[in-house]
mmCIF file of C-alpha atoms in Angstrom:
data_model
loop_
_atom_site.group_PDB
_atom_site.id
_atom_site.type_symbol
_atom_site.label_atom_id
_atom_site.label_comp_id
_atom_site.label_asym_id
_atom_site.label_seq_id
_atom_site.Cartn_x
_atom_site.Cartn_y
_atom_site.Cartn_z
ATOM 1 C CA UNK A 1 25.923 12.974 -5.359
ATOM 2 C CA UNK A 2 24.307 13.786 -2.208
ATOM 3 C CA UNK A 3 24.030 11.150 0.371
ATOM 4 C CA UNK A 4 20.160 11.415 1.057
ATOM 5 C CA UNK A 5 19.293 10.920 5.066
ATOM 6 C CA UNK A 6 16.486 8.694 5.832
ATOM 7 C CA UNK A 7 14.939 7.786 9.103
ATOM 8 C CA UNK A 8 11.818 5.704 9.818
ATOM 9 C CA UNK A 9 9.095 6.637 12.269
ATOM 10 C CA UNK A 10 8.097 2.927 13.304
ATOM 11 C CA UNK A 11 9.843 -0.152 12.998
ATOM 12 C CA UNK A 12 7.592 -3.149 12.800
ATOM 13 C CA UNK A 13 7.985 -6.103 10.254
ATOM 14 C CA UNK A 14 7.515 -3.673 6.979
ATOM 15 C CA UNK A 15 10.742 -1.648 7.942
ATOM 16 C CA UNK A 16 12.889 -4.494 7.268
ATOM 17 C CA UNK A 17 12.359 -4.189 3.666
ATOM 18 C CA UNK A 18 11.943 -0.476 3.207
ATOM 19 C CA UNK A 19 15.658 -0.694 5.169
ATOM 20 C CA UNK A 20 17.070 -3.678 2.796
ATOM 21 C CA UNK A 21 16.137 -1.274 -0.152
ATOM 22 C CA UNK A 22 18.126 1.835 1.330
ATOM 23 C CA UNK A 23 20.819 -0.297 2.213
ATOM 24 C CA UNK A 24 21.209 -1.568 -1.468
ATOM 25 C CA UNK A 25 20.915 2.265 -2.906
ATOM 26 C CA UNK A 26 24.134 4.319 -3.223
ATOM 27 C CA UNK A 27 23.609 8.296 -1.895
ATOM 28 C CA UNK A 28 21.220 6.770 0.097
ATOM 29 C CA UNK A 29 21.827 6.195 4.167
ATOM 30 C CA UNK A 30 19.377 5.033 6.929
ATOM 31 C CA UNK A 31 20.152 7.662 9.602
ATOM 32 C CA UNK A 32 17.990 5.970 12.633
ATOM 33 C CA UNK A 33 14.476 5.468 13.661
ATOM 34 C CA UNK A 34 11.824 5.567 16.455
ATOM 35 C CA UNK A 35 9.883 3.250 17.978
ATOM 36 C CA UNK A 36 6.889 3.439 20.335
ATOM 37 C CA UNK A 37 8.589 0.690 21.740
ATOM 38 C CA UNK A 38 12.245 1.515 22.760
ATOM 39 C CA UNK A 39 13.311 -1.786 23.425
ATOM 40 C CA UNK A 40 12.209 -3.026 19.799
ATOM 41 C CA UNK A 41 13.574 0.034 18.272
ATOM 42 C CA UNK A 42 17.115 -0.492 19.361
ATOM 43 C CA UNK A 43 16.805 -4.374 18.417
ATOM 44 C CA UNK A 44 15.691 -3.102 15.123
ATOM 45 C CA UNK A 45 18.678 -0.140 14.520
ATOM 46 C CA UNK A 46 21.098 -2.609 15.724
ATOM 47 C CA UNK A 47 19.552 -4.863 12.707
ATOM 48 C CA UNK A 48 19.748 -1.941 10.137
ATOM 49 C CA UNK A 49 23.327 -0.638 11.700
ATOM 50 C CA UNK A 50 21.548 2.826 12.636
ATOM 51 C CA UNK A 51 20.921 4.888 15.045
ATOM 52 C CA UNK A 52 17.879 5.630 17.529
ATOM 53 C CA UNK A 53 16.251 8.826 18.557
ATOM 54 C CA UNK A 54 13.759 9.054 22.012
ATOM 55 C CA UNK A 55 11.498 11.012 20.525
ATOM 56 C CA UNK A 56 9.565 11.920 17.033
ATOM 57 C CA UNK A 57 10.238 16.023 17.386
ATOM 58 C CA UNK A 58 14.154 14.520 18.169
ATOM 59 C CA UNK A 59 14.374 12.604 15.160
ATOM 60 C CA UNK A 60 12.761 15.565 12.694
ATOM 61 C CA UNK A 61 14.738 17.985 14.263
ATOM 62 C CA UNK A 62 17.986 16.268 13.175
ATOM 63 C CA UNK A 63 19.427 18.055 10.038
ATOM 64 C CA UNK A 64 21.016 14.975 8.842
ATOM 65 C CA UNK A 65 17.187 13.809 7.978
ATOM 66 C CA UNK A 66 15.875 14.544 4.657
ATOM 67 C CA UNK A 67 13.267 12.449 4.489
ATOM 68 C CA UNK A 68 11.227 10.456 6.788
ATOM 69 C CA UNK A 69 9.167 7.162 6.112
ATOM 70 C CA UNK A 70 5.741 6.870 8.581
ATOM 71 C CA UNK A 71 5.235 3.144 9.386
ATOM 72 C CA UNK A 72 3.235 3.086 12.477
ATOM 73 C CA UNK A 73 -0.206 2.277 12.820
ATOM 74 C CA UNK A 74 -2.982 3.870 10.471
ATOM 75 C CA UNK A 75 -4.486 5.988 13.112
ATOM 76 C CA UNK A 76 -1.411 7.698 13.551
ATOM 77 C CA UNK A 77 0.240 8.489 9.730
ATOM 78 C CA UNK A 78 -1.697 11.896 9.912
ATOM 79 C CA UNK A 79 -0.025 13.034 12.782
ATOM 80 C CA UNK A 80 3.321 11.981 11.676
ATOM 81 C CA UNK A 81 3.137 13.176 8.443
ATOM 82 C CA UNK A 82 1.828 16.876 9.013
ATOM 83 C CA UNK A 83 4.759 16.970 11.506
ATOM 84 C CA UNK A 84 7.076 15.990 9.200
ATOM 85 C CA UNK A 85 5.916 18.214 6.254
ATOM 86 C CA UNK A 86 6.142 21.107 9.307
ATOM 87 C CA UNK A 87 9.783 20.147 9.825
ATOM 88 C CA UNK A 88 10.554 20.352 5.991
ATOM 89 C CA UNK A 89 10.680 16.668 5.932
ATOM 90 C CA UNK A 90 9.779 14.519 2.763
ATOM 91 C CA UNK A 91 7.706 11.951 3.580
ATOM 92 C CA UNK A 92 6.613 8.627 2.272
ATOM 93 C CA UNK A 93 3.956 7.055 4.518
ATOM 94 C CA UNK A 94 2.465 3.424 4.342
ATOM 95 C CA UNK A 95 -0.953 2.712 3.371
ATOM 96 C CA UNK A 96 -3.828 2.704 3.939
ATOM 97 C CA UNK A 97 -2.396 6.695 4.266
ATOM 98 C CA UNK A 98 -5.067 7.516 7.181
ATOM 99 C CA UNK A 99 -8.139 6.604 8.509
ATOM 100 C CA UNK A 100 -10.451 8.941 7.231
ATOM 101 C CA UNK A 101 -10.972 11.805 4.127
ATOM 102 C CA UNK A 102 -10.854 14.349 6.794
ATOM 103 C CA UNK A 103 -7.290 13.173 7.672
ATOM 104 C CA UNK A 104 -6.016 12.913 4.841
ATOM 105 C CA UNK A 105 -7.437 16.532 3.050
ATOM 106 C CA UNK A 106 -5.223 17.762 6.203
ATOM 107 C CA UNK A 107 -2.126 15.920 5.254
ATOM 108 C CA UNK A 108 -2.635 17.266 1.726
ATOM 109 C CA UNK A 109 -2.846 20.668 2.956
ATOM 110 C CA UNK A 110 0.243 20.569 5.348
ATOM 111 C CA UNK A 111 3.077 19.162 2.451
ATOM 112 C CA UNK A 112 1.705 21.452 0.187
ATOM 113 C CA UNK A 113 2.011 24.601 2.284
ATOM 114 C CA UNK A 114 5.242 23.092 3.070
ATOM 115 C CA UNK A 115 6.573 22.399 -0.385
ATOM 116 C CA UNK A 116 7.786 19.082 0.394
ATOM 117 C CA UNK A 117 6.702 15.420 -1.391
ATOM 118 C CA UNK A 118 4.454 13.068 -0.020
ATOM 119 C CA UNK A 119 4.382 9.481 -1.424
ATOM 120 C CA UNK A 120 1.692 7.332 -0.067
ATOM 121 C CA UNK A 121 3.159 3.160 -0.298
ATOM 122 C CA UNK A 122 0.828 2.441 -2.996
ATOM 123 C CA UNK A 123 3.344 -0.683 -4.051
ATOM 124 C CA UNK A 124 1.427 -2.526 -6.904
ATOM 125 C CA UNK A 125 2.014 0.386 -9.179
ATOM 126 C CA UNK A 126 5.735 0.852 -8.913
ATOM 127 C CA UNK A 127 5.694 -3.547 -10.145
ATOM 128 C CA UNK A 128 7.326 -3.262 -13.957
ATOM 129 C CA UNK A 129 4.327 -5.209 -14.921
ATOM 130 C CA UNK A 130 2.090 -2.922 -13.581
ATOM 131 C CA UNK A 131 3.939 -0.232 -14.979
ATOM 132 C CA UNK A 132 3.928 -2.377 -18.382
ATOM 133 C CA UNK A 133 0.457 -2.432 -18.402
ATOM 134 C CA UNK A 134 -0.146 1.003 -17.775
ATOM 135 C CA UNK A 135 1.861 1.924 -20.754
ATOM 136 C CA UNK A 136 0.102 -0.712 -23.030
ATOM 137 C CA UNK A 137 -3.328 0.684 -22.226
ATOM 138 C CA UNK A 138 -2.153 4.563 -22.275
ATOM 139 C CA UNK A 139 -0.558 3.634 -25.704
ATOM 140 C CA UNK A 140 -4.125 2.186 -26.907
ATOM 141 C CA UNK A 141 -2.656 -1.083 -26.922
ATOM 142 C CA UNK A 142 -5.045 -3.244 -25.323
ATOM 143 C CA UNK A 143 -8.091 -1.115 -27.379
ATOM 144 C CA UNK A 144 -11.100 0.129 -24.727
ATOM 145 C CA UNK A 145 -10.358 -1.613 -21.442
ATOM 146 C CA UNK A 146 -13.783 -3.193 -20.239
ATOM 147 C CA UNK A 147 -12.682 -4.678 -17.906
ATOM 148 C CA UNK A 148 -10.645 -4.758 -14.407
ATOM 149 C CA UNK A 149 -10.044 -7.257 -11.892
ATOM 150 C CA UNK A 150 -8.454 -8.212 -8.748
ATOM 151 C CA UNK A 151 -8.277 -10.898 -6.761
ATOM 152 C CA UNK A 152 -6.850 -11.901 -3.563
ATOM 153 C CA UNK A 153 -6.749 -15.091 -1.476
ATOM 154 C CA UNK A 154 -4.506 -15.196 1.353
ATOM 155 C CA UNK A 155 -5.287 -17.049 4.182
ATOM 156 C CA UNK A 156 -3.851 -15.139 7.457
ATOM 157 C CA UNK A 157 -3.280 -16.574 10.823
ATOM 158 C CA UNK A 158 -6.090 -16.115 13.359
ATOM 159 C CA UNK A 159 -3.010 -13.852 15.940
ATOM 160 C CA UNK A 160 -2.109 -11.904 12.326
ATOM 161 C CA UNK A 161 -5.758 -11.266 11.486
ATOM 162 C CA UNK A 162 -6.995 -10.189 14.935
ATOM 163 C CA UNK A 163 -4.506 -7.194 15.364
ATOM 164 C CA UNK A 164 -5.167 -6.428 11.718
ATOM 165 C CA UNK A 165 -7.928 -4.349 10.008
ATOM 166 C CA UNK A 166 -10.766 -5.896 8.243
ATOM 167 C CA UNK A 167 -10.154 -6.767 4.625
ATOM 168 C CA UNK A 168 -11.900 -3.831 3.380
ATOM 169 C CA UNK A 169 -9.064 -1.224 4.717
ATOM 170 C CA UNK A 170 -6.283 -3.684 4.755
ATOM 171 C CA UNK A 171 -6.548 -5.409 1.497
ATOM 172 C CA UNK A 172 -8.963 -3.230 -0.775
ATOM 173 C CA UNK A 173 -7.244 -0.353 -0.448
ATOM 174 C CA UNK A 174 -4.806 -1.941 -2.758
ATOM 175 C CA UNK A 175 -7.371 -2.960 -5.136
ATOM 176 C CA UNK A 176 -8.131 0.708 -5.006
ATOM 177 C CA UNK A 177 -5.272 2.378 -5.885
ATOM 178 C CA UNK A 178 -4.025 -0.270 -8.731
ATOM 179 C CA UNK A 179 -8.110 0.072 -9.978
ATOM 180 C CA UNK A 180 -7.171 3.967 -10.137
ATOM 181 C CA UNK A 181 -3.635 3.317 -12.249
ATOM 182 C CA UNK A 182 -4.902 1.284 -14.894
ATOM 183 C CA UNK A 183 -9.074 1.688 -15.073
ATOM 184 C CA UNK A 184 -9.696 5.243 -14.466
ATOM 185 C CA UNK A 185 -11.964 6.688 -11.292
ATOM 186 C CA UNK A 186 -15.549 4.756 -10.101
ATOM 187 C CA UNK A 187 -18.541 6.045 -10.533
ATOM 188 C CA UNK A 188 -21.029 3.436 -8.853
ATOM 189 C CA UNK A 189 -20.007 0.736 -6.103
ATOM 190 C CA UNK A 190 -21.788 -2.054 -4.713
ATOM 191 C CA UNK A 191 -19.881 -3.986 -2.195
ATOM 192 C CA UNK A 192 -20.492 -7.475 0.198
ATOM 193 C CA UNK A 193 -18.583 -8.511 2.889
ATOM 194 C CA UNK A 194 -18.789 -11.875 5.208
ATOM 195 C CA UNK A 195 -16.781 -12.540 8.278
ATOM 196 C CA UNK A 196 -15.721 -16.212 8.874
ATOM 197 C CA UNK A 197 -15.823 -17.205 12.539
ATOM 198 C CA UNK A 198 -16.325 -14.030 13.966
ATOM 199 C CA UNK A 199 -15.148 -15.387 17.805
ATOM 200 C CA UNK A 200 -11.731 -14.977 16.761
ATOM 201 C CA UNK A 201 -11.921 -11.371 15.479
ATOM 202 C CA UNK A 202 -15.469 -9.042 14.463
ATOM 203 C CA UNK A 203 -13.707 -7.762 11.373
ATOM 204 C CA UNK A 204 -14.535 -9.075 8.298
ATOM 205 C CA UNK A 205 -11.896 -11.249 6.550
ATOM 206 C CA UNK A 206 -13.756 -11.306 3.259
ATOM 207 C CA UNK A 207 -15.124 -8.733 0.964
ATOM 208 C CA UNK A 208 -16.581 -8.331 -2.825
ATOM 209 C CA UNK A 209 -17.131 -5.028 -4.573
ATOM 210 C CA UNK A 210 -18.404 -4.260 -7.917
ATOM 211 C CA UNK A 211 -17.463 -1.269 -9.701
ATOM 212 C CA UNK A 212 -18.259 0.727 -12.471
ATOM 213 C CA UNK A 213 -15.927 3.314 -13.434
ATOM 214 C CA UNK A 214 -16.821 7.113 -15.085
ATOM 215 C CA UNK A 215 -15.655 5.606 -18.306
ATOM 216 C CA UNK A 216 -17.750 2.708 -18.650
ATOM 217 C CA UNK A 217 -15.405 -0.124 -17.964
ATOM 218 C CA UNK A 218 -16.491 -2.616 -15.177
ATOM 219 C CA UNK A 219 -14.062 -4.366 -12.579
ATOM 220 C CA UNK A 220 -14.635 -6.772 -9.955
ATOM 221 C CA UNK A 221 -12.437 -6.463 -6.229
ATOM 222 C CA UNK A 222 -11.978 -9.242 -4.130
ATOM 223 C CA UNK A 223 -10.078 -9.907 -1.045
ATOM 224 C CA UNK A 224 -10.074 -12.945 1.787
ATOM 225 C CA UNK A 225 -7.779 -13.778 4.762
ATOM 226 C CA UNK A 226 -10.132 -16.430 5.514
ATOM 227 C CA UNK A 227 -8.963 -18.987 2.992
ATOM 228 C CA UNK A 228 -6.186 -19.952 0.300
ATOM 229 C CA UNK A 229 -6.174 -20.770 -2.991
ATOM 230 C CA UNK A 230 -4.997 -24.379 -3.847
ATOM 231 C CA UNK A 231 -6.824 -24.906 -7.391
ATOM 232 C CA UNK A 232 -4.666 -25.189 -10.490
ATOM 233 C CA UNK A 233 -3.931 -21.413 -11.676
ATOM 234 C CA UNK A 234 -4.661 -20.473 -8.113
ATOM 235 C CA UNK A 235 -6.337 -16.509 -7.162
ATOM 236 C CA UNK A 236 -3.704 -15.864 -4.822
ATOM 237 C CA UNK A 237 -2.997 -12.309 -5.802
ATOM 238 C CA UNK A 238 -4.227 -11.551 -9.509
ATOM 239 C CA UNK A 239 -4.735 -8.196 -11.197
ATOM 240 C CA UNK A 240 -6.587 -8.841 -14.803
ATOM 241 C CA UNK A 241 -7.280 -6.105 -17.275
ATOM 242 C CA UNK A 242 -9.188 -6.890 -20.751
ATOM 243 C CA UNK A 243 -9.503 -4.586 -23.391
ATOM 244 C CA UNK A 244 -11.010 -4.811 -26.954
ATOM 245 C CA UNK A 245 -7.721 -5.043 -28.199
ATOM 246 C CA UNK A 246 -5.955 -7.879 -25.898
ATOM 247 C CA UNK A 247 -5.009 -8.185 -22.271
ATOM 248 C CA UNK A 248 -2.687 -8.301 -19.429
ATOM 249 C CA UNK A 249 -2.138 -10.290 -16.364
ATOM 250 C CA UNK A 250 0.105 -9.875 -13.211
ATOM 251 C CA UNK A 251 0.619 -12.627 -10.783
ATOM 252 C CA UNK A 252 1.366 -13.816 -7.080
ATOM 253 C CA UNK A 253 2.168 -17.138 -8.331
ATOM 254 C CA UNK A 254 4.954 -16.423 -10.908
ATOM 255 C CA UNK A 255 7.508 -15.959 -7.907
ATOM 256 C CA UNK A 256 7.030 -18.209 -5.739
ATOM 257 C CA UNK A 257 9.950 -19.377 -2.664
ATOM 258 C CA UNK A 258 8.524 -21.825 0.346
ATOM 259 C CA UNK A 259 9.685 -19.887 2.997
ATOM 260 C CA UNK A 260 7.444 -18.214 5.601
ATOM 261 C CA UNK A 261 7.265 -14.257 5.041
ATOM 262 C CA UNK A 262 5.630 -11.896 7.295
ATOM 263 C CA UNK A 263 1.564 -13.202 7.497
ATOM 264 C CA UNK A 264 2.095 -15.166 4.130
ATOM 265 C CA UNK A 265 3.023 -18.970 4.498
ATOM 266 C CA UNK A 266 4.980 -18.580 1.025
ATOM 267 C CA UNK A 267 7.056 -15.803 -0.278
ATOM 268 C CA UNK A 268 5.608 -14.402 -3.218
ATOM 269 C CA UNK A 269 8.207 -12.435 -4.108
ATOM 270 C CA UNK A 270 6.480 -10.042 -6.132
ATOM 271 C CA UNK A 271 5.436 -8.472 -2.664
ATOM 272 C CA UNK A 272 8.557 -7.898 -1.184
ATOM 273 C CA UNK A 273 10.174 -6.759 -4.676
ATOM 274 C CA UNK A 274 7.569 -3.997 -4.891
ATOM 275 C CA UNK A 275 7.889 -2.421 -1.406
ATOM 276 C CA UNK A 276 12.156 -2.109 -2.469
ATOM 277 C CA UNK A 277 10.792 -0.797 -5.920
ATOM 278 C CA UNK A 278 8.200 1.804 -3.769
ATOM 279 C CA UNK A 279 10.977 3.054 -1.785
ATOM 280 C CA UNK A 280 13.879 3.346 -4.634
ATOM 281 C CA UNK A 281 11.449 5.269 -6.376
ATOM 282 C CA UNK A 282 10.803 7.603 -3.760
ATOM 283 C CA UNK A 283 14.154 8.485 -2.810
ATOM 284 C CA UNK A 284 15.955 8.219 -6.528
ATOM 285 C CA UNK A 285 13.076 10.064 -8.422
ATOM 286 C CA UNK A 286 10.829 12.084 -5.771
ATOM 287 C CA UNK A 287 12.795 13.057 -3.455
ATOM 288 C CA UNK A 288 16.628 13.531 -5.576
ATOM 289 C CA UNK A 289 14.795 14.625 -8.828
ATOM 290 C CA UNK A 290 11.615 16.634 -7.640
ATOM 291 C CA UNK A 291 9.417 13.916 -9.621
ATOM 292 C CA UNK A 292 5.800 13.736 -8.734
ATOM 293 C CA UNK A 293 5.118 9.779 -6.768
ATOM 294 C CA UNK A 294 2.834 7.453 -9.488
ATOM 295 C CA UNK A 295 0.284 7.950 -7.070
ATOM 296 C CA UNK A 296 -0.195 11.211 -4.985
ATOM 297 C CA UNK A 297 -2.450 11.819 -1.570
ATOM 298 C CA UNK A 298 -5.252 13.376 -4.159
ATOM 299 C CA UNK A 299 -5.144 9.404 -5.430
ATOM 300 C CA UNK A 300 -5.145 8.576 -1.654
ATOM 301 C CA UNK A 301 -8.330 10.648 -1.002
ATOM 302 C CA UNK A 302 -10.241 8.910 -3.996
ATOM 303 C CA UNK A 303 -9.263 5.337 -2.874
ATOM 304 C CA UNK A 304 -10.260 5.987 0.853
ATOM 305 C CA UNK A 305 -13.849 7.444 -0.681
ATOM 306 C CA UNK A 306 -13.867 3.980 -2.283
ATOM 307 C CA UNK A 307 -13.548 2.136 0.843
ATOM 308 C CA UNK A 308 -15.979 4.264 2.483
ATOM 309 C CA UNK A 309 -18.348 3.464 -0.305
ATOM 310 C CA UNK A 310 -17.452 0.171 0.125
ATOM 311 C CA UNK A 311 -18.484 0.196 3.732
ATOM 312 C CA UNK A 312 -21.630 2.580 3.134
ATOM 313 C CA UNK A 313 -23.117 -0.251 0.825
ATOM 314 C CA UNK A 314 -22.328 -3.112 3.419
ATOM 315 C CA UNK A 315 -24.242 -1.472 5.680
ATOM 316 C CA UNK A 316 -26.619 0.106 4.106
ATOM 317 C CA UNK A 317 -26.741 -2.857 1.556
ATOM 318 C CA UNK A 318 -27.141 -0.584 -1.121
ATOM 319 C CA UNK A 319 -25.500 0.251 -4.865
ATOM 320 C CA UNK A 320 -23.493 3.847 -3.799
ATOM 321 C CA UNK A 321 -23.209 7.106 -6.757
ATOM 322 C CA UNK A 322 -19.992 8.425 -6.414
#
C-alpha cells in the first residue's frame, strides 16, 4: 500500500485533530505544513513530528504531497484550493468552503479541469448516526420525512466569538449541509437573527431559519453562541428527523467528557470524533479509492445559497423563493 503524503495549509486549533487522525491511519503520513505565522507553524510541526515549508507554491511543489488539507481562514480556501487543484493536489478544505457562490463555482471549475477530488469538511455527515439515518430514510424506513431539525446552543467566549463569524456562516452552514444529507434541497427560507450585546462583537450570535424543502417536508435551523443549554434533555447540538413511519435523533449530549475543548467548555465528543471520521474518509476512500466525498462543492454551492438566503431575508425581512 502506498504511503499517501499529506500536508496542511494552516495550522490553527482544527489541525490538531485532522493530524491525530493521520497519525492513527496506516499508508497515511503528515509530510509538513505552512503557516502564515512561521513561528506557530514550527511549534505546531514539532507537535505533529513534521516538517515545515516557507511558502504555499514550496509546499505544493513537493512531490512527496498528494494531497493537501486548506485550514486557513474562509476568505482564503479559494485561493488555496484552485492552487492546489493547479498543482495536481487533492484537496480537502474546511468549511464554510468560501465566502461567496462566485468563489466557490471557481473552485469547482479548477479540480474539475484538473481531475483531482475536492472534499469540503462537511463533518456531521461522515457521524455513523448520521450515516444511519441516511440509510433508514433512503431505505423508506422512517416513511415520508416531514420533518427536519437542528438545534444548537453553545455558548462561546466573548475573545472566541469576536474573531469568529456570525452564527449564520459559522454555525448554519452546518445545519445546511446535514439539512441537504437527510431532507432533500429548500425551496422557500425565512430566516431571523438577534445579536446579544453587540459592544463586544456586531455579528450576530443567534439565528432562526425556517425552511421548506422542494419535497414538502419542513425543518427548523437554529444556532446561538450567546447562551447554553442547562434544561433536562438539553439543545446543545441536536439533529431531529420525523417521518410518517418513525424517527431518528443524534446528540451532543450522549458523549459527554468535562474537559475544556477548543471554544466548547465540555468535550462533546461527537465533534472531535467526526472531524477524524471526515478526514479518514477522505484519504482511505477519496483520495486511495477514487470515491466521490458524501458531500461535493456542488453541495457546497447549494448550502452557501442557503446562507445567503438566510441573510437576504434578515435584511430584507422577507420569506426568500429559491
Amino acid at each position: 500500500m502506498k504511503t499517501l503524503g499529506i500536508a496542511f495549509i494552516g495550522a490553527g486549533d482544527i489541525a490538531n485533530l485532522h493530524a491525530e487522525a493521520i497519525s492513527a491511519l496506516p499508508g497515511a503520513e503528515l509530510i509538513g505544513l505552512w503557516n502564515r505565522t512561521p513561528k506557530k507553524g514550527v511549534t505546531k510541526a514539532q507537535q505533529y513530528g513534521c516538517s515545515t515549508y516557507e511558502s504555499v507554491d514550496e509546499l505544493l511543489s513537493d512531490p512527496k504531497v498528494d494531497a493537501v488539507f486548506v485550514l486557513t481562514n474562509m476568505e482564503t480556501h479559494c485561493q488555496y484550493t484552485v492552487q492546489a487543484a493547479e498543482a495536481g493536489k487533492h484537496i480537502l478544505v474546511e468549511k464554510p468552503a468560501a465566502s461567496s457562490i462566485a468563489e466557490l463555482e471557481k473552485m469547482n471549475a479548477a479540480v474539475k479541469k484538473a481531475g483531482v477530488k475536492c472534499m469540503p469538511v462537511h463533518n456531521y455527515i461522515y457521524e455513523p448516526g448520521i450515516e444511519r439515518a441516511k440509510a433508514m430514510i433512503q431505505e423508506g424506513r422512517l416513511g415520508d420525512v416531514v420533518q427536519f431539525y437542528m438545534m444548537y446552543n453553545i455558548h462561546h467566549a466573548d475573545e472566541i466569538r469576536a474573531r469568529y463569524p456570525g452564527v449564520i456562516r459559522q454555525i448554519l452552514t452546518h445545519h445546511s449541509y446535514t439539512m441537504l444529507y437527510l431532507a432533500g434541497e429548500p425551496k422557500t427560507i425565512s430566516c431571523l437573527m438577534n445579536t446579544v450585546d453587540d459592544t463586544i462583537a456586531p455579528q450576530e450570535n443567534i439565528a432562526m431559519a425556517n425552511i421548506q424543502m422542494k419535497n414538502g417536508t419542513l425543518a427548523h435551523l437554529c444556532a446561538s453562541f450567546a447562551n447554553d443549554d442547562h434544561a433536562g434533555d438539553p439543545w446543545t447540538c441536536i439533529i431531529k428527523v420525523i417521518g410518517t413511519k418513525g424517527s431518528t435523533r443524534y446528540s451532543y449530549r450522549d458523549f459527554v467528557i468535562n474537559d475544556r475543548n477548543g471554544a466548547h467548555s465540555q468535550t462533546y465528543q461527537n465533534y472531535p470524533e467526526s472531524i477524524k471520521n471526515t478526514a479518514t474518509h477522505f484519504i482511505n476512500r477519496v483520495v486511495r479509492n477514487g470515491e466521490e466525498p458524501l458531500s461535493s462543492l456542488g453541495d457546497a454551492i447549494i448550502c452557501q445559497q442557503i446562507i445567503e438566503a438566510c441573510e437576504t431575508s434578515v435584511k430584507k425581512g422577507v420569506h426568500v423563493h429559491l
